[in-house]
């Protein structure tokens, strides 16, 4: 479609002056596509010698800073973005939309907001900090839509892809679908790879195939791409998670021997027990409780944690490897540990009936669960039993098994007694309680997905959680009292703008969130309780979750909003979290407990360490999600065409994200698959509304969908909306003109329509040809 000038600027057939500078700028600004001198001359009917004058005007506009250049001699108003540009991802908004900014911004004022369209071919989404080359389209105001052309990758040492035979050797098709080009492999670099195999490769330095593609060398054959056991490997490589330990770290781990008892406290006679999942292989915490005779209803607790700091000394090869990883990464079919297996499953695992070195938190709580006093020390212990959550809960419910039965009276019942007191304190604090409905992928022996089940949450799970939280509180408070550096686990207050939007949406459906200067987690939990059992329950949970800040590690303490705590640090899992190891070392230094203490100058590096391990935690979470998505897609791949139920968990300009009931999978209904209409994205109300027919799709809404695509290699799931028969589908119809302005910006959202291109589901107007909008 040819761009047209503003009506006031159009020239008559007769001789008239050249358009003014303002008219030219208005035309360039309003053009839906980039324009150059030729398009301007054609639009304003400028011919002959007037073209020279036009060229001079455009030159003056560029020199004055009003215009910038695009590739192909196209022009763009200064302060506006070109049609193709490099963008940098900044994060996601409350609706789950990916946000970005220009990688280079030379305009005045705030840089435009860029909404990144999702790539349905891959779930390995861009993350904060990633850069990409993208095609940009202005969508109104100071906002743009970006469609990624290709990711601008970091310098990769390794690449994952599917190997195929080519005429002059082989090709590797990268699993990251944003990598648009295949890699050429010479015959001598194929490493025996067979067609259809998943391979790891490295780029040849500066090497290029004669026909153009970069060249790579196969370094590892990972197996058939159709084998679901390889799907989690894709996530490992895509997120650059270290898989192999350096030889020097492995050598140090192999030299490890049992820690001497020395001056350690002897707890081997105390019936400490470990309680973990049935498939757990590392047991890094053990618990014990007894009634405190000094106060009726009070309890005396022990939480023993593997003494990792004895084996992993500061700045050694093991320590450097653990710091690089930051944490263990847990996939449904494998674990990428923070420490080598000889430690994580050996000397640092509290196996039953074996002596193990530990750090112990000894605590005394009141009948109301308040932490009265505490102390920390080094000890040697011997676990009385390795129990599962299910075994402990069954024993508590009157069905003790062979292992748990003898421990019911001396160990399990006191634990539940202390737990009930801790639960009182939790309720009194008013914590944020989110039921996220987690799913568990059950793997078959052949590595395929056997089933996807809802993860059951028992009181035994909550018991261990409360014991660990109490020990973590005590550790943070003790370090503060010792004036030692502490790596706090902090969770900031929710964004007030998001809370206000939540309040308005909840008010529209009859649920009130009290106003106040500071929002309390208990108030959000009360809101969720009111919504429980109503059609708005899923929407309320989604909005409350989106309003939350992200918990991070920091040496600066601001408290933990979700747990309603003033002091909190991670102490209980040094096998799998580097933050906990730092806390152990700080306690050892402050209490003068011997070797493995924090170095005197380590506190100066805590801020950088906090940022690093927060980033590795986010990396692990993203990799775990991607692997779960891929395995879920492999489970659903043979169910294409099935009609299933789900709830909308995200509303974006590009479509609806739906969580399926049975599998917990997240799939996308692209906006192009919605009934034909212009859809208005109401950010404040978290919904899409059809401008013409008034259909409304809202966060938390229940939908019937048909499974259209499930790609195990990328984890992408695409859905189709299944509507009821007839023109009226029972859906609420809305007058778009009455849509509210968003609470956060006050922008008129009717100016951000999105077109769904599909055959109409409503009748055409009689006697009129249906008009296409673009």
XYZ file of C-alpha atoms in Angstrom:
774
model
C 0.000 0.000 0.000
C 1.446 3.349 -1.058
C 1.781 5.927 1.724
C -0.435 8.983 1.340
C 0.373 12.481 2.523
C -1.927 14.327 4.907
C -4.933 15.790 3.088
C -3.826 19.316 3.832
C -0.480 18.661 2.174
C -1.718 17.141 -1.076
C -0.876 19.191 -4.137
C -3.310 20.113 -6.826
C -2.556 19.469 -10.460
C -1.477 23.082 -10.801
C 1.844 24.622 -9.806
C 2.075 25.133 -6.035
C 4.811 25.604 -3.452
C 6.829 22.688 -2.120
C 5.469 21.118 1.071
C 6.739 22.690 4.251
C 9.275 21.039 6.505
C 6.506 20.301 9.019
C 4.334 18.641 6.367
C 7.228 16.466 5.217
C 7.974 15.426 8.805
C 4.281 14.711 9.412
C 4.173 12.515 6.318
C 7.291 10.562 7.300
C 6.028 10.151 10.855
C 2.590 8.886 9.829
C 3.759 6.557 7.070
C 3.195 2.877 8.025
C 6.405 1.934 6.160
C 9.827 3.602 5.871
C 10.011 6.171 3.081
C 12.757 7.897 1.125
C 13.032 10.848 -1.244
C 11.325 8.930 -4.069
C 8.235 8.076 -1.990
C 7.978 11.657 -0.706
C 8.226 13.079 -4.227
C 5.563 10.681 -5.517
C 3.178 11.368 -2.609
C 3.435 15.164 -2.972
C 3.609 15.038 -6.812
C 7.022 16.722 -6.881
C 8.628 16.614 -10.319
C 11.498 18.013 -12.340
C 13.661 20.688 -10.760
C 11.516 20.648 -7.583
C 13.153 17.315 -6.699
C 16.468 19.165 -6.230
C 14.778 21.554 -3.815
C 13.213 18.587 -1.975
C 16.653 16.997 -1.642
C 17.959 20.209 -0.070
C 15.050 20.304 2.406
C 15.688 16.701 3.446
C 19.405 17.411 3.850
C 18.620 20.388 6.102
C 16.247 18.231 8.183
C 18.963 15.613 8.692
C 21.596 18.231 9.585
C 19.185 19.848 12.047
C 18.703 16.490 13.759
C 15.051 16.016 12.759
C 15.679 12.990 10.559
C 17.822 9.894 10.762
C 18.731 7.377 8.080
C 17.678 3.764 7.680
C 19.227 1.166 5.402
C 18.307 1.617 1.739
C 18.302 5.444 1.884
C 15.071 5.455 3.912
C 14.339 8.235 6.386
C 12.936 8.196 9.914
C 12.102 11.099 12.233
C 14.769 11.626 14.890
C 13.587 10.052 18.133
C 11.692 7.330 16.317
C 12.983 3.830 15.737
C 13.917 2.397 12.338
C 12.012 -0.539 10.866
C 14.881 -2.903 11.714
C 17.033 -2.420 14.780
C 18.961 -4.162 17.532
C 16.942 -4.450 20.745
C 17.861 -5.527 24.261
C 15.382 -7.406 26.432
C 14.679 -5.699 29.776
C 12.192 -8.123 31.379
C 8.491 -8.985 31.366
C 5.412 -7.038 32.388
C 2.564 -8.216 34.602
C 0.853 -9.890 31.642
C 3.897 -11.967 30.810
C 4.773 -9.918 27.710
C 8.473 -9.619 26.925
C 9.673 -6.013 27.033
C 12.733 -4.536 25.361
C 14.420 -1.241 24.614
C 16.582 -0.048 21.723
C 20.170 -1.209 22.137
C 21.168 2.353 21.117
C 18.886 5.301 21.912
C 19.900 8.795 20.798
C 16.505 10.442 21.040
C 15.318 12.828 23.697
C 13.444 11.651 26.774
C 12.556 8.082 27.633
C 13.272 5.346 25.102
C 10.213 3.750 23.468
C 8.632 0.633 24.950
C 9.083 -2.407 22.712
C 6.756 -5.414 23.008
C 8.498 -8.551 21.708
C 6.209 -10.932 19.843
C 6.599 -14.544 21.029
C 8.256 -17.026 18.694
C 5.873 -20.006 18.673
C 8.607 -22.199 17.220
C 10.684 -22.156 20.398
C 10.099 -21.915 24.129
C 13.756 -21.038 24.779
C 12.672 -17.445 25.080
C 14.872 -14.381 25.149
C 15.772 -13.415 28.689
C 16.650 -10.112 30.328
C 19.933 -8.861 28.899
C 19.665 -10.793 25.615
C 20.020 -8.840 22.367
C 18.328 -9.499 19.046
C 17.904 -8.028 15.590
C 14.204 -7.327 15.168
C 11.671 -5.895 12.752
C 9.863 -3.009 14.438
C 6.344 -1.751 13.863
C 4.934 1.273 15.639
C 1.719 0.421 17.510
C 0.841 3.861 18.792
C 2.247 6.466 21.135
C 5.758 5.637 22.199
C 5.354 1.868 21.766
C 6.582 -0.597 19.159
C 6.044 -4.248 18.337
C 9.168 -6.307 17.609
C 9.387 -9.541 15.671
C 12.736 -11.189 16.185
C 14.741 -11.804 13.031
C 17.618 -13.448 14.864
C 19.167 -13.491 18.293
C 22.533 -11.782 18.564
C 24.282 -14.552 20.387
C 27.146 -14.316 22.789
C 30.363 -15.919 21.701
C 29.427 -19.567 22.023
C 31.956 -22.189 22.963
C 29.494 -24.973 22.278
C 26.425 -25.431 20.150
C 23.708 -28.049 20.267
C 21.997 -29.230 17.120
C 20.734 -32.067 14.979
C 23.290 -33.559 12.609
C 22.441 -34.232 8.960
C 24.541 -35.497 6.066
C 25.348 -32.998 3.321
C 27.132 -33.204 -0.017
C 30.498 -32.050 1.304
C 30.313 -33.473 4.800
C 27.547 -32.613 7.228
C 25.280 -29.918 8.558
C 24.203 -29.069 12.090
C 20.767 -27.558 12.500
C 20.883 -25.710 15.857
C 18.094 -26.487 18.321
C 17.732 -22.782 19.061
C 15.265 -21.770 16.370
C 16.420 -18.159 16.522
C 19.678 -19.284 14.970
C 18.663 -18.960 11.343
C 21.726 -20.512 9.728
C 22.946 -24.103 9.696
C 26.574 -24.913 10.438
C 28.771 -26.741 7.965
C 30.848 -29.710 9.168
C 33.849 -31.041 7.262
C 34.112 -34.800 6.852
C 37.134 -34.936 9.128
C 35.194 -33.015 11.822
C 32.067 -35.215 11.852
C 33.306 -37.394 14.730
C 31.256 -40.360 13.568
C 27.955 -38.494 13.944
C 24.964 -40.137 12.272
C 21.951 -38.445 10.647
C 19.304 -37.498 13.207
C 21.713 -37.460 16.140
C 21.783 -34.698 18.698
C 25.357 -33.412 18.800
C 27.402 -30.874 20.681
C 29.808 -28.877 18.559
C 32.241 -26.006 18.716
C 32.849 -23.354 16.092
C 36.054 -23.598 14.138
C 38.041 -20.410 14.782
C 37.330 -18.051 11.912
C 36.452 -20.966 9.684
C 33.893 -20.549 6.921
C 32.651 -23.032 4.398
C 33.340 -22.038 0.799
C 29.604 -21.481 0.278
C 29.193 -19.256 3.313
C 28.032 -21.062 6.503
C 30.162 -21.001 9.610
C 32.035 -24.228 10.187
C 31.839 -26.345 13.317
C 33.466 -29.441 14.728
C 31.415 -32.187 16.420
C 32.730 -32.656 19.956
C 30.132 -34.996 21.432
C 27.415 -37.324 20.183
C 24.463 -37.166 22.552
C 22.141 -39.721 20.992
C 19.076 -39.842 18.806
C 17.123 -36.592 18.772
C 13.889 -38.575 19.128
C 15.052 -40.008 22.474
C 13.232 -38.000 25.183
C 16.175 -38.555 27.532
C 18.094 -36.026 25.444
C 15.525 -33.243 25.726
C 16.842 -31.907 29.027
C 20.332 -31.744 27.489
C 19.019 -29.177 25.040
C 18.109 -26.916 27.970
C 21.516 -27.483 29.577
C 23.345 -26.342 26.449
C 20.982 -23.525 25.498
C 21.306 -21.921 28.930
C 25.047 -22.501 29.096
C 24.902 -24.515 32.306
C 28.296 -26.066 33.146
C 27.918 -29.816 32.714
C 31.421 -31.142 33.363
C 33.582 -30.277 36.343
C 37.152 -29.080 35.745
C 39.717 -31.886 36.233
C 41.323 -30.059 39.152
C 37.947 -29.802 40.951
C 37.309 -33.523 40.451
C 40.812 -34.312 41.704
C 40.218 -32.249 44.847
C 36.894 -33.998 45.448
C 38.496 -37.429 45.115
C 41.064 -36.531 47.784
C 38.357 -35.748 50.330
C 38.210 -37.910 53.458
C 35.875 -38.003 56.446
C 36.036 -34.887 58.628
C 37.632 -35.662 62.000
C 35.392 -35.506 65.062
C 37.926 -33.272 66.869
C 36.094 -30.720 69.006
C 32.763 -31.299 67.277
C 29.714 -31.883 69.433
C 28.653 -35.548 69.416
C 25.014 -35.927 68.316
C 25.214 -39.565 67.256
C 22.877 -40.679 70.035
C 20.150 -38.201 68.991
C 17.581 -39.831 66.629
C 17.905 -37.230 63.851
C 16.065 -38.306 60.690
C 16.106 -37.121 57.083
C 12.799 -36.585 55.269
C 13.001 -36.170 51.485
C 11.289 -37.077 48.237
C 11.185 -40.718 47.193
C 13.600 -40.092 44.310
C 16.111 -37.973 46.296
C 19.725 -39.137 46.343
C 21.338 -36.400 48.426
C 20.202 -35.846 52.012
C 21.600 -32.579 53.324
C 19.281 -31.869 56.272
C 18.107 -33.850 59.309
C 15.617 -32.831 62.013
C 14.715 -33.683 65.584
C 12.420 -32.212 68.250
C 11.433 -32.745 71.876
C 9.154 -30.983 74.312
C 10.910 -28.244 76.245
C 10.440 -29.036 79.958
C 11.214 -25.444 80.915
C 7.945 -24.118 79.453
C 4.569 -25.852 78.864
C 3.876 -26.319 75.143
C 7.357 -25.125 74.151
C 9.758 -27.115 71.972
C 13.469 -27.776 71.584
C 14.575 -28.284 67.935
C 17.673 -29.451 66.104
C 18.280 -28.867 62.400
C 21.505 -30.542 61.242
C 22.962 -29.586 57.861
C 25.850 -31.262 56.027
C 29.097 -29.407 56.803
C 29.995 -28.601 53.203
C 32.349 -25.799 54.264
C 34.755 -28.376 55.757
C 35.210 -30.055 52.364
C 34.903 -27.040 50.021
C 37.488 -24.494 51.117
C 37.436 -20.869 49.931
C 39.080 -20.172 46.554
C 40.023 -23.800 45.891
C 39.179 -25.600 42.611
C 35.970 -27.024 44.089
C 34.928 -23.623 45.398
C 35.521 -21.920 42.054
C 33.503 -24.591 40.240
C 30.667 -24.343 42.766
C 30.612 -20.536 42.512
C 30.454 -20.681 38.717
C 27.418 -22.980 38.894
C 25.797 -21.121 41.773
C 23.312 -23.901 42.415
C 22.262 -27.370 41.349
C 19.795 -27.667 38.478
C 17.002 -30.232 38.756
C 15.371 -31.720 35.682
C 12.695 -34.427 35.649
C 15.218 -36.974 34.358
C 18.586 -35.750 35.684
C 20.418 -33.399 38.046
C 23.302 -31.094 37.190
C 24.847 -30.770 40.663
C 26.700 -27.828 42.145
C 29.243 -30.233 43.655
C 30.706 -33.476 42.280
C 28.766 -36.618 43.149
C 31.472 -37.913 45.512
C 30.492 -35.005 47.775
C 26.821 -34.339 47.033
C 25.844 -38.004 47.237
C 28.747 -39.063 49.476
C 30.519 -37.201 52.276
C 27.983 -34.354 52.299
C 24.930 -36.617 52.233
C 23.497 -37.528 55.657
C 23.077 -41.211 54.943
C 21.427 -43.408 57.581
C 23.696 -45.184 60.057
C 26.849 -43.413 58.828
C 28.829 -40.788 60.730
C 28.688 -37.393 59.069
C 30.071 -33.936 59.863
C 27.372 -31.307 60.172
C 26.552 -27.737 61.132
C 23.743 -27.727 63.680
C 21.167 -25.074 64.522
C 19.778 -25.628 68.018
C 16.610 -23.656 68.665
C 13.998 -23.172 71.358
C 10.494 -22.034 70.416
C 7.483 -21.057 72.495
C 4.105 -22.784 72.406
C 3.082 -20.085 69.888
C 6.036 -20.871 67.639
C 8.074 -17.760 68.447
C 11.865 -18.223 68.231
C 13.096 -17.603 71.798
C 16.796 -18.490 71.584
C 19.216 -20.332 69.329
C 22.836 -21.325 68.870
C 25.024 -22.759 66.098
C 27.892 -25.220 66.210
C 29.777 -27.960 64.438
C 28.882 -31.553 65.255
C 29.079 -35.158 64.161
C 25.790 -37.044 63.717
C 24.413 -40.375 62.558
C 21.032 -40.355 60.836
C 18.547 -42.774 62.432
C 16.594 -43.245 59.199
C 16.049 -41.996 55.676
C 12.285 -41.412 55.386
C 10.122 -40.086 52.597
C 7.399 -37.471 52.935
C 4.802 -40.124 52.176
C 6.144 -42.509 54.821
C 6.157 -39.819 57.512
C 2.651 -38.639 56.634
C 1.312 -42.196 56.601
C 2.806 -42.831 60.027
C 1.251 -39.611 61.323
C -2.126 -40.655 59.880
C -2.014 -44.023 61.680
C -0.474 -46.207 58.977
C 3.189 -46.547 59.956
C 5.435 -48.581 57.684
C 8.321 -50.841 58.561
C 10.899 -48.037 58.679
C 8.761 -45.243 60.134
C 6.866 -47.358 62.691
C 9.609 -47.622 65.351
C 10.287 -43.866 65.032
C 6.681 -42.700 65.402
C 6.762 -41.991 69.160
C 10.391 -40.935 69.691
C 10.857 -38.864 66.507
C 7.838 -38.257 64.259
C 5.198 -37.215 66.802
C 7.444 -34.592 68.469
C 8.239 -33.176 65.029
C 4.541 -32.662 64.326
C 4.042 -31.126 67.760
C 6.726 -28.535 67.069
C 5.340 -28.006 63.562
C 1.896 -27.106 64.928
C 3.479 -24.413 67.096
C 5.502 -23.061 64.148
C 2.322 -22.985 62.104
C 0.722 -20.693 64.689
C 3.581 -18.233 64.289
C 3.278 -18.372 60.504
C -0.428 -17.593 60.645
C 0.154 -14.782 63.103
C 2.761 -13.189 60.801
C 0.330 -13.348 57.886
C 2.402 -14.853 55.086
C 1.581 -14.926 51.398
C 0.053 -18.310 50.533
C -0.005 -19.089 46.815
C -1.342 -22.398 45.538
C 0.466 -22.735 42.221
C -0.778 -26.257 41.454
C 2.620 -27.691 40.534
C 2.864 -30.724 38.266
C 5.297 -33.635 38.491
C 6.617 -35.396 35.400
C 6.905 -39.138 36.000
C 9.556 -40.761 33.828
C 9.350 -44.298 32.444
C 12.331 -46.646 32.497
C 13.018 -46.038 28.802
C 13.364 -42.293 29.439
C 9.979 -41.338 28.026
C 7.318 -39.467 29.979
C 5.030 -41.974 31.652
C 2.583 -39.467 33.101
C 2.180 -35.911 34.353
C 0.570 -35.714 37.774
C -0.426 -32.975 40.162
C 2.201 -32.739 42.880
C 0.652 -33.624 46.229
C 1.503 -31.300 49.105
C 1.377 -33.012 52.486
C 1.749 -31.745 56.036
C 5.097 -33.548 56.090
C 6.277 -31.201 53.316
C 5.108 -28.189 55.307
C 6.755 -29.534 58.463
C 10.202 -29.638 56.856
C 9.610 -26.248 55.260
C 8.810 -24.653 58.647
C 11.842 -26.221 60.320
C 14.096 -24.937 57.527
C 12.565 -21.439 57.639
C 13.123 -21.264 61.392
C 16.787 -22.265 61.016
C 17.209 -19.703 58.233
C 15.776 -16.932 60.431
C 18.120 -17.886 63.253
C 21.155 -17.865 60.932
C 20.373 -14.369 59.621
C 19.841 -12.978 63.118
C 22.974 -14.642 64.491
C 25.175 -13.222 61.733
C 23.753 -9.755 62.300
C 24.547 -10.047 66.012
C 28.086 -11.238 65.180
C 28.577 -8.272 62.770
C 29.507 -10.755 60.068
C 28.677 -10.429 56.370
C 25.420 -12.173 55.574
C 24.003 -13.197 52.218
C 20.358 -12.397 52.915
C 17.498 -13.834 50.918
C 15.401 -10.730 50.296
C 11.964 -10.267 48.768
C 10.886 -6.683 48.175
C 7.398 -5.196 48.441
C 5.193 -5.612 45.350
C 5.112 -2.860 42.760
C 2.482 -0.321 43.958
C 1.315 0.246 40.377
C 0.629 -3.472 39.949
C -1.129 -3.627 43.304
C -3.375 -0.732 42.311
C -4.200 -2.492 39.032
C -4.929 -5.678 40.987
C -7.204 -3.724 43.343
C -9.197 -2.239 40.459
C -9.639 -5.557 38.653
C -10.694 -7.326 41.853
C -13.149 -4.536 42.678
C -14.776 -5.003 39.270
C -15.711 -8.572 40.224
C -16.781 -7.750 43.778
C -13.562 -8.590 45.656
C -12.132 -5.844 47.847
C -8.443 -5.337 48.589
C -8.083 -2.833 51.403
C -6.139 0.318 50.656
C -3.159 1.315 52.763
C 0.247 2.867 52.566
C 1.967 -0.517 52.800
C 0.450 -3.716 51.455
C 0.764 -6.729 53.760
C 1.189 -10.313 52.516
C -1.689 -11.397 54.750
C -4.018 -9.033 52.887
C -3.188 -10.748 49.596
C -3.737 -14.176 51.156
C -7.117 -13.007 52.479
C -8.029 -11.863 48.967
C -7.114 -15.275 47.554
C -9.217 -16.954 50.245
C -12.230 -14.850 49.223
C -11.706 -15.808 45.578
C -11.228 -19.507 46.375
C -13.926 -21.669 44.831
C -15.193 -18.874 42.565
C -14.639 -18.446 38.796
C -12.233 -15.613 39.649
C -9.862 -17.819 41.686
C -7.402 -18.507 38.875
C -7.368 -14.871 37.774
C -6.777 -13.674 41.343
C -3.860 -16.083 41.834
C -2.321 -15.047 38.524
C -2.562 -11.328 39.257
C -1.173 -11.679 42.781
C 1.757 -13.715 41.456
C 2.494 -11.173 38.714
C 2.504 -8.349 41.250
C 5.348 -9.901 43.222
C 8.956 -8.809 43.113
C 11.576 -11.461 42.482
C 13.420 -12.804 45.510
C 17.195 -12.333 45.233
C 20.399 -12.662 47.250
C 21.965 -9.538 48.707
C 24.236 -8.459 51.596
C 21.761 -5.621 52.223
C 18.769 -6.661 54.308
C 15.287 -5.400 53.423
C 13.390 -8.401 54.796
C 11.287 -11.019 53.038
C 7.816 -9.823 52.010
C 6.292 -13.200 51.122
C 7.298 -14.824 54.424
C 6.580 -11.645 56.411
C 10.049 -11.735 57.977
C 12.534 -9.027 58.935
C 15.552 -11.405 58.815
C 16.010 -14.303 56.425
C 18.986 -16.092 54.863
C 19.479 -19.504 53.260
C 21.369 -21.828 55.600
C 19.858 -25.274 54.997
C 21.103 -26.465 51.568
C 24.840 -25.839 51.027
C 25.047 -28.946 48.816
C 22.934 -27.274 46.160
C 23.088 -23.499 46.824
C 26.254 -21.440 47.009
C 24.458 -18.783 49.086
C 24.054 -21.300 51.920
C 27.770 -22.133 51.774
C 28.606 -18.445 52.243
C 26.291 -18.272 55.260
C 27.985 -21.356 56.785
C 31.416 -19.822 56.294
C 30.322 -16.550 57.876
C 28.966 -18.410 60.934
C 32.202 -20.397 61.245
C 34.222 -17.159 61.074
C 32.037 -15.295 63.569
C 31.860 -18.178 66.041
C 35.505 -19.169 65.522
C 34.607 -22.771 64.706
C 37.771 -23.646 62.802
C 38.690 -24.385 59.190
C 36.550 -23.384 56.233
C 35.722 -19.924 57.574
C 34.942 -16.887 55.469
C 38.032 -14.860 54.553
C 38.422 -11.533 56.330
C 38.025 -9.529 53.109
C 35.216 -11.656 51.600
C 32.488 -9.249 52.678
C 33.673 -6.706 50.104
C 32.769 -9.201 47.373
C 29.320 -10.127 48.723
C 27.409 -7.626 46.565
C 28.924 -9.029 43.349
C 28.456 -12.585 44.625
C 24.792 -11.860 45.379
C 24.194 -10.630 41.831
C 26.001 -13.637 40.374
C 24.166 -16.334 42.322
C 20.834 -14.563 41.764
C 21.588 -14.746 38.028
C 22.566 -18.445 38.172
C 19.336 -19.131 40.070
C 17.329 -17.441 37.310
C 19.326 -19.385 34.715
C 18.564 -22.666 36.471
C 14.865 -21.835 36.740
C 14.688 -20.982 33.044
C 16.483 -24.204 32.077
C 14.215 -26.274 34.312
C 11.136 -24.671 32.746
C 12.446 -25.269 29.232
C 13.198 -28.939 29.947
C 9.761 -29.383 31.505
C 8.187 -27.737 28.457
C 10.053 -30.062 26.090
C 9.203 -33.207 28.020
C 5.581 -32.100 28.317
C 5.463 -31.434 24.568
C 6.863 -34.909 23.918
C 4.094 -36.349 26.108
C 1.435 -34.393 24.191
C 2.910 -34.965 20.721
C 0.766 -38.059 20.134
C -2.378 -36.288 21.331
C -2.627 -33.741 18.514
C -6.264 -32.877 17.849
C -7.411 -33.661 21.388
C -9.813 -31.189 22.982
C -8.830 -30.267 26.531
C -9.774 -27.720 29.181
C -7.542 -24.966 30.498
C -7.315 -21.515 32.060
C -5.902 -18.331 30.548
C -2.679 -17.536 32.433
C -1.474 -14.673 30.272
C -3.097 -12.089 27.999
C -0.801 -10.344 25.540
C -1.046 -8.404 22.322
C -0.028 -11.553 20.490
C -2.543 -13.994 21.884
C -3.580 -15.978 24.936
C -1.384 -18.250 27.025
C -3.410 -21.140 28.405
C -2.465 -23.614 31.149
C -3.980 -27.037 30.438
C -5.705 -28.754 33.349
C -4.434 -32.318 32.990
C -0.800 -31.755 32.058
C -0.127 -28.278 33.440
C 1.359 -27.429 30.027
C 1.387 -23.819 28.849
C 0.287 -23.318 25.257
C -0.295 -20.290 23.054
C -3.440 -19.438 21.144
C -1.994 -16.999 18.588
C -4.194 -13.983 18.023
C -4.444 -15.053 14.391
C -6.375 -18.135 15.578
C -9.000 -16.140 17.488
C -12.316 -15.363 15.757
C -11.884 -12.675 13.130
C -11.865 -9.203 14.673
C -9.725 -6.291 15.766
C -8.751 -7.073 19.370
C -8.108 -4.365 21.943
C -5.550 -5.329 24.573
C -6.802 -3.852 27.836
C -3.692 -4.017 30.001
C -5.454 -2.823 33.135
C -8.216 -5.451 32.937
C -5.879 -8.158 31.523
C -8.132 -9.032 28.620
C -8.554 -8.935 24.850
C -11.802 -7.441 23.557
C -12.986 -7.651 19.955
C -13.732 -4.195 18.595
C -16.366 -5.386 16.133
C -18.138 -8.298 17.817
C -17.306 -7.607 21.451
C -15.848 -10.991 22.369
C -13.831 -10.809 25.587
C -10.993 -13.118 26.680
C -9.748 -12.518 30.231
C -7.008 -13.716 32.560
C -8.162 -16.765 34.510
C -10.974 -17.547 32.060
C -11.836 -21.182 31.434
C -11.510 -22.287 27.788
C -11.884 -25.394 25.690
C -8.932 -25.722 23.333
C -7.710 -28.117 20.696
C -4.076 -29.222 20.701
C -2.719 -28.091 17.343
C 1.079 -28.439 17.643
C 3.492 -29.922 20.184
C 7.177 -29.759 19.290
C 9.395 -31.741 21.693
C 12.617 -30.240 20.342
C 11.586 -26.662 21.112
C 8.898 -27.278 23.720
C 6.454 -25.104 21.781
C 2.727 -25.879 22.149
C 0.160 -24.171 19.934
C -3.564 -24.342 20.635
C -6.786 -23.541 18.807
C -9.807 -22.099 20.545
C -12.848 -24.367 20.512
C -16.024 -22.294 20.477
C -19.571 -23.376 21.121
C -21.903 -23.736 18.134
C -23.724 -20.774 16.720
C -23.050 -17.085 16.516
C -23.502 -16.522 20.244
C -21.040 -18.561 22.283
C -22.211 -17.437 25.709
C -19.174 -15.176 26.083
C -19.598 -11.765 27.653
C -19.995 -9.058 25.037
C -18.411 -5.692 25.785
C -18.745 -2.241 24.296
C -15.064 -1.398 23.525
C -15.769 2.323 23.721
C -16.457 1.865 27.431
C -13.164 0.151 28.188
C -11.313 1.813 31.074
C -7.972 3.444 30.714
C -5.130 1.457 32.199
C -4.452 2.275 35.855
C -0.722 2.515 35.278
C -0.451 4.898 32.353
C -3.852 6.368 31.555
C -3.349 5.514 27.861
C -6.446 4.921 25.752
C -6.088 1.241 25.017
C -8.552 1.380 22.144
C -5.594 2.826 20.231
C -3.729 -0.498 20.440
C -5.900 -2.904 18.445
C -4.522 -6.186 17.147
C -5.948 -7.910 14.087
C -6.883 -11.577 14.084
C -6.753 -12.865 10.507
C -9.150 -15.698 10.023
C -12.445 -16.493 8.355
C -15.251 -14.564 10.027
C -17.481 -16.268 12.555
C -20.122 -13.556 12.376
C -22.225 -12.735 9.284
C -21.114 -10.037 6.855
C -23.125 -6.841 6.617
C -25.621 -7.036 3.770
C -24.967 -5.049 0.639
C -21.491 -4.008 1.745
C -18.171 -5.463 0.867
C -16.264 -6.349 4.024
C -13.378 -3.981 4.470
C -9.950 -5.314 5.288
C -7.928 -3.410 7.853
C -4.201 -3.639 8.053
